Short mmCIF file of C-alpha atoms in Angstrom, two decimals:
data_model
loop_
_atom_site.label_atom_id
_atom_site.label_comp_id
_atom_site.label_asym_id
_atom_site.label_seq_id
_atom_site.Cartn_x
_atom_site.Cartn_y
_atom_site.Cartn_z
CA MET A 1 9.06 13.46 3.33
CA GLY A 2 10.92 15.68 5.82
CA GLY A 3 13.16 12.91 7.09
CA VAL A 4 10.44 10.22 7.12
CA ASN A 5 10.53 7.09 4.97
CA LEU A 6 7.20 5.80 3.69
CA VAL A 7 6.21 2.34 2.47
CA ALA A 8 2.72 2.19 0.95
CA GLY A 9 1.04 -1.12 0.19
CA PHE A 10 -2.36 -2.43 -0.87
CA ARG A 11 -4.49 -5.53 -0.49
CA PRO A 12 -3.47 -7.61 -3.53
CA GLU A 13 -7.03 -7.87 -4.84
CA LEU A 14 -7.51 -4.11 -4.51
CA TRP A 15 -4.27 -3.27 -6.32
CA ARG A 16 -5.15 -5.76 -9.09
CA LYS A 17 -8.49 -3.97 -9.55
CA ALA A 18 -6.76 -0.58 -9.75
CA ALA A 19 -3.83 -1.67 -11.92
CA PRO A 20 -4.59 -5.08 -13.49
CA GLU A 21 -1.53 -5.03 -15.77
CA ASP A 22 0.80 -4.11 -12.93
CA ALA A 23 -0.07 -6.76 -10.35
CA PRO A 24 1.43 -10.23 -9.80
CA ALA A 25 -1.19 -12.67 -11.05
CA ALA A 26 -1.08 -15.25 -8.26
CA LEU A 27 -0.77 -12.86 -5.30
CA GLU A 28 -3.60 -13.13 -2.74
CA GLY A 29 -4.44 -11.44 0.53
CA PHE A 30 -4.35 -13.18 3.92
CA ASN A 31 -8.03 -13.97 3.51
CA ALA A 32 -8.47 -16.91 5.89
CA PRO A 33 -6.90 -18.00 9.18
CA LEU A 34 -4.11 -20.55 9.06
CA ASP A 35 -5.10 -23.36 11.43
CA GLY A 36 -2.03 -25.21 12.65
CA ARG A 37 -1.31 -28.08 15.01
CA ASP A 38 -2.32 -28.21 18.68
CA GLY A 39 -4.96 -25.53 18.24
CA PHE A 40 -2.45 -22.96 17.03
CA VAL A 41 -3.98 -20.32 14.74
CA MET A 42 -2.50 -17.55 12.62
CA PRO A 43 -5.37 -15.07 12.29
CA ALA A 44 -6.29 -13.27 9.08
CA THR A 45 -6.75 -9.54 9.60
CA GLN A 46 -6.38 -8.31 6.03
CA HIS A 47 -6.96 -4.59 5.44
CA ASP A 48 -7.16 -2.63 2.19
CA ALA A 49 -3.94 -0.67 2.60
CA VAL A 50 -0.94 -0.19 4.86
CA LEU A 51 1.32 2.77 5.49
CA TRP A 52 4.63 2.21 7.25
CA LEU A 53 6.39 5.40 8.28
CA SER A 54 9.84 5.38 9.84
CA GLY A 55 12.32 8.04 10.85
CA SER A 56 14.88 9.07 13.42
CA ALA A 57 12.46 11.03 15.61
CA TYR A 58 8.87 10.37 16.63
CA ASP A 59 7.72 13.95 16.20
CA VAL A 60 8.34 13.98 12.44
CA ILE A 61 6.70 10.55 12.09
CA PHE A 62 3.71 11.83 14.05
CA GLU A 63 3.33 14.89 11.83
CA ALA A 64 3.69 12.91 8.59
CA SER A 65 1.18 10.33 9.85
CA ARG A 66 -1.36 13.01 10.68
CA MET A 67 -0.84 14.51 7.22
CA ALA A 68 -1.48 11.12 5.61
CA ILE A 69 -4.71 10.71 7.58
CA ARG A 70 -5.88 14.16 6.46
CA GLU A 71 -5.05 13.45 2.81
CA LEU A 72 -6.98 10.16 2.90
CA ALA A 73 -9.99 11.51 4.78
CA GLY A 74 -13.19 10.66 2.96
CA ILE A 75 -11.86 7.52 1.27
CA ALA A 76 -10.11 5.70 4.13
CA THR A 77 -10.08 5.40 7.90
CA VAL A 78 -7.41 4.03 10.23
CA ALA A 79 -8.26 0.42 11.13
CA GLU A 80 -5.21 -0.26 13.30
CA GLU A 81 -2.16 1.65 14.50
CA THR A 82 1.08 0.31 15.98
CA SER A 83 4.16 2.25 17.09
CA SER A 84 7.52 0.50 16.96
CA TRP A 85 11.06 1.30 18.02
CA PRO A 86 14.57 -0.20 17.67
CA TYR A 87 15.90 -2.44 20.43
CA ARG A 88 19.57 -2.94 21.31
CA HIS A 89 20.79 -2.17 17.79
CA ASP A 90 20.03 -5.46 16.00
CA ARG A 91 18.25 -7.68 18.53
CA ASP A 92 14.57 -8.42 19.03
CA LEU A 93 12.77 -8.68 22.36
CA THR A 94 13.84 -12.31 22.80
CA GLY A 95 17.40 -11.03 23.19
CA PHE A 96 18.58 -12.78 20.01
CA ILE A 97 20.07 -11.05 16.97
CA ASP A 98 17.33 -10.61 14.39
CA GLY A 99 17.60 -11.12 10.64
CA THR A 100 20.80 -13.18 10.71
CA GLU A 101 20.00 -14.76 7.33
CA ASN A 102 18.99 -11.48 5.71
CA PRO A 103 20.59 -10.88 2.31
CA THR A 104 22.83 -7.85 2.07
CA LEU A 105 21.39 -4.60 0.74
CA ILE A 106 23.25 -5.34 -2.50
CA GLU A 107 21.69 -8.80 -2.82
CA ALA A 108 18.22 -7.90 -1.51
CA PRO A 109 16.75 -6.37 -4.72
CA GLU A 110 17.29 -9.63 -6.60
CA LEU A 111 15.29 -11.50 -3.96
CA ALA A 112 12.74 -9.01 -2.70
CA VAL A 113 11.81 -6.97 -5.79
CA VAL A 114 9.71 -8.24 -8.71
CA GLY A 115 11.95 -8.49 -11.77
CA GLU A 116 11.87 -6.28 -14.82
CA GLY A 117 9.34 -7.31 -17.45
CA GLU A 118 7.12 -9.15 -14.96
CA PRO A 119 3.69 -7.95 -13.76
CA GLY A 120 4.32 -5.72 -10.77
CA SER A 121 7.90 -5.01 -11.82
CA GLY A 122 9.76 -2.96 -9.23
CA GLY A 123 7.28 -3.85 -6.48
CA THR A 124 7.48 -6.31 -3.62
CA VAL A 125 5.24 -8.60 -1.57
CA LEU A 126 4.89 -7.77 2.13
CA LEU A 127 3.88 -10.17 4.90
CA LEU A 128 2.91 -8.20 8.00
CA GLN A 129 2.16 -9.89 11.32
CA LYS A 130 1.95 -8.62 14.88
CA TRP A 131 3.23 -11.18 17.41
CA VAL A 132 2.69 -10.72 21.16
CA HIS A 133 5.34 -12.24 23.43
CA ASP A 134 4.85 -14.26 26.60
CA SER A 135 7.94 -12.69 28.12
CA SER A 136 7.50 -14.27 31.56
CA ALA A 137 7.52 -17.78 30.10
CA TRP A 138 10.42 -16.95 27.78
CA GLU A 139 12.56 -15.36 30.48
CA ALA A 140 11.96 -18.37 32.75
CA LEU A 141 14.01 -20.46 30.29
CA SER A 142 17.77 -20.74 30.64
CA ASP A 143 19.88 -19.31 27.82
CA ALA A 144 20.67 -22.87 26.76
CA ASP A 145 16.97 -23.74 26.48
CA GLN A 146 16.26 -20.51 24.61
CA GLU A 147 19.00 -21.45 22.15
CA LEU A 148 17.32 -24.82 21.53
CA VAL A 149 14.05 -23.03 20.77
CA MET A 150 15.78 -20.64 18.38
CA GLY A 151 18.34 -23.01 16.91
CA ARG A 152 21.06 -20.38 17.34
CA ARG A 153 23.51 -19.25 20.00
CA LYS A 154 22.28 -16.19 21.83
CA LEU A 155 25.59 -14.35 22.02
CA ASP A 156 26.69 -14.42 18.40
CA SER A 157 23.74 -15.99 16.49
CA VAL A 158 25.81 -18.89 15.19
CA GLU A 159 23.50 -21.71 14.08
CA LEU A 160 23.53 -24.82 16.28
CA GLU A 161 24.89 -27.92 14.57
CA ASP A 162 22.47 -30.13 16.51
CA LYS A 163 19.46 -27.79 16.46
CA PRO A 164 16.09 -29.48 17.12
CA ASP A 165 13.80 -30.08 14.16
CA ASP A 166 11.16 -27.83 15.71
CA SER A 167 13.55 -24.93 16.34
CA HIS A 168 12.70 -21.61 14.77
CA VAL A 169 15.71 -21.77 12.45
CA ALA A 170 14.75 -25.24 11.21
CA SER A 171 11.10 -24.26 10.78
CA THR A 172 11.93 -21.19 8.67
CA ASP A 173 15.05 -22.44 6.87
CA GLN A 174 15.58 -20.01 3.98
CA ASP A 175 17.80 -22.50 2.17
CA ARG A 176 14.70 -24.70 2.02
CA PHE A 177 11.93 -22.17 1.40
CA GLY A 178 13.76 -19.33 -0.33
CA LYS A 179 15.33 -16.07 0.75
CA ILE A 180 13.30 -13.12 2.01
CA PHE A 181 14.24 -9.69 3.37
CA ARG A 182 13.12 -8.94 6.95
CA ARG A 183 12.83 -5.61 8.76
CA ASN A 184 11.22 -6.67 12.04
CA MET A 185 10.50 -4.10 14.74
CA PRO A 186 9.59 -4.37 18.45
CA TYR A 187 6.37 -2.71 19.60
CA GLY A 188 4.47 -2.06 22.80
CA THR A 189 5.02 -1.27 26.46
CA VAL A 190 6.94 -2.98 29.24
CA THR A 191 3.85 -5.05 30.12
CA ASP A 192 2.38 -5.70 26.66
CA HIS A 193 4.84 -6.05 23.82
CA GLY A 194 6.08 -8.15 20.94
CA THR A 195 7.38 -8.09 17.41
CA MET A 196 6.03 -6.67 14.18
CA PHE A 197 7.15 -9.21 11.58
CA VAL A 198 7.90 -7.36 8.35
CA GLY A 199 8.96 -9.69 5.52
CA PHE A 200 9.52 -8.73 1.88
CA SER A 201 9.78 -11.08 -1.08
CA ALA A 202 9.50 -10.93 -4.87
CA ASP A 203 7.26 -13.99 -4.65
CA GLN A 204 4.56 -14.88 -2.13
CA ARG A 205 5.44 -18.58 -2.10
CA PRO A 206 8.39 -18.50 0.36
CA LEU A 207 6.34 -16.46 2.84
CA VAL A 208 3.37 -18.82 2.64
CA GLU A 209 5.52 -21.93 2.99
CA MET A 210 7.38 -20.55 6.01
CA LEU A 211 4.11 -19.85 7.81
CA THR A 212 2.79 -23.30 6.91
CA SER A 213 5.95 -24.83 8.34
CA MET A 214 5.79 -22.74 11.52
CA ALA A 215 2.21 -23.91 12.07
CA GLY A 216 3.30 -27.55 11.86
CA LEU A 217 1.56 -28.25 8.55
CA ALA A 218 4.62 -29.14 6.49
CA GLY A 219 5.20 -32.63 7.84
CA GLY A 220 7.03 -31.55 10.98
CA ASP A 221 6.31 -30.27 14.45
CA ARG A 222 5.05 -26.79 15.14
CA ASP A 223 7.75 -24.12 15.52
CA ALA A 224 8.90 -24.17 19.16
CA LEU A 225 9.00 -20.37 19.23
CA THR A 226 5.21 -20.26 18.76
CA ARG A 227 4.87 -21.55 22.32
CA TYR A 228 6.27 -18.24 23.59
CA THR A 229 4.88 -15.79 21.04
CA ARG A 230 1.47 -15.64 19.38
CA PRO A 231 0.30 -13.88 16.19
CA LEU A 232 -2.43 -11.30 16.63
CA THR A 233 -2.67 -10.19 13.00
CA GLY A 234 -1.88 -11.44 9.51
CA ALA A 235 -1.96 -9.66 6.17
CA TYR A 236 -0.29 -9.65 2.76
CA TYR A 237 0.18 -6.44 0.82
CA PHE A 238 1.61 -5.57 -2.55
CA ILE A 239 4.05 -2.66 -2.41
CA PRO A 240 4.06 -1.13 -5.91
CA SER A 241 7.00 0.78 -7.30
CA ILE A 242 7.03 4.57 -7.11
CA GLU A 243 6.57 4.62 -10.89
CA SER A 244 3.42 2.52 -10.59
CA LEU A 245 2.01 4.83 -7.92
CA ARG A 246 2.69 7.83 -10.14
CA ARG A 247 0.84 6.21 -13.04
CA ILE A 248 -2.16 5.58 -10.80
CA ALA A 249 -2.02 9.18 -9.55
CA ASP A 250 -2.02 10.48 -13.11
#
């Protein structure tokens, strides 16, 4: 790929139609909005396919992206495009360290990749959401208040012992819902920006339950972080293994 990494995924229903024996049976697209408490909504913007290209320089990503569009001309058109970039090594645009609970790269395959012998073996489930930030409201908070929203200390990401029940950490507790592997990326300009949530899991259930909890539909309050950031998109994709893609190509 000339220095570019590519992740290719498909609407679960579309992949199941193309490869019925190689698709997780219960996996579904983000086919309806998730209506939470206080009028909060996670929109459903499911598309048929997703390509995520990443690399160390934008020029090679640009060229590979244009090549992909040319190869798919006639069967697909670009529905949405977002450019992302790293921010302060391992922090997101809130200023907090991102992915603190991520499993190590050694542990991740056991949690994020469908096991051998199961339908979809070697693949993974992707939850993709674009969240726009209300940076003015967020930056108006003191660091101490931001930490209460997050449930972690800002400097070192240590979890607060007395974190509020509606904190982001409490609302997405992976010890409660199950481990996932996140690769979030910032996007946008200095005046219009946010986070691309990129979450991988071998099973859709932890992803669904985390969103339900964030929306305040799991018996608790709505995630406090959702008062400072709002989802613009929502989609689930199945990322098949390279072997599966090769079989389809053949």
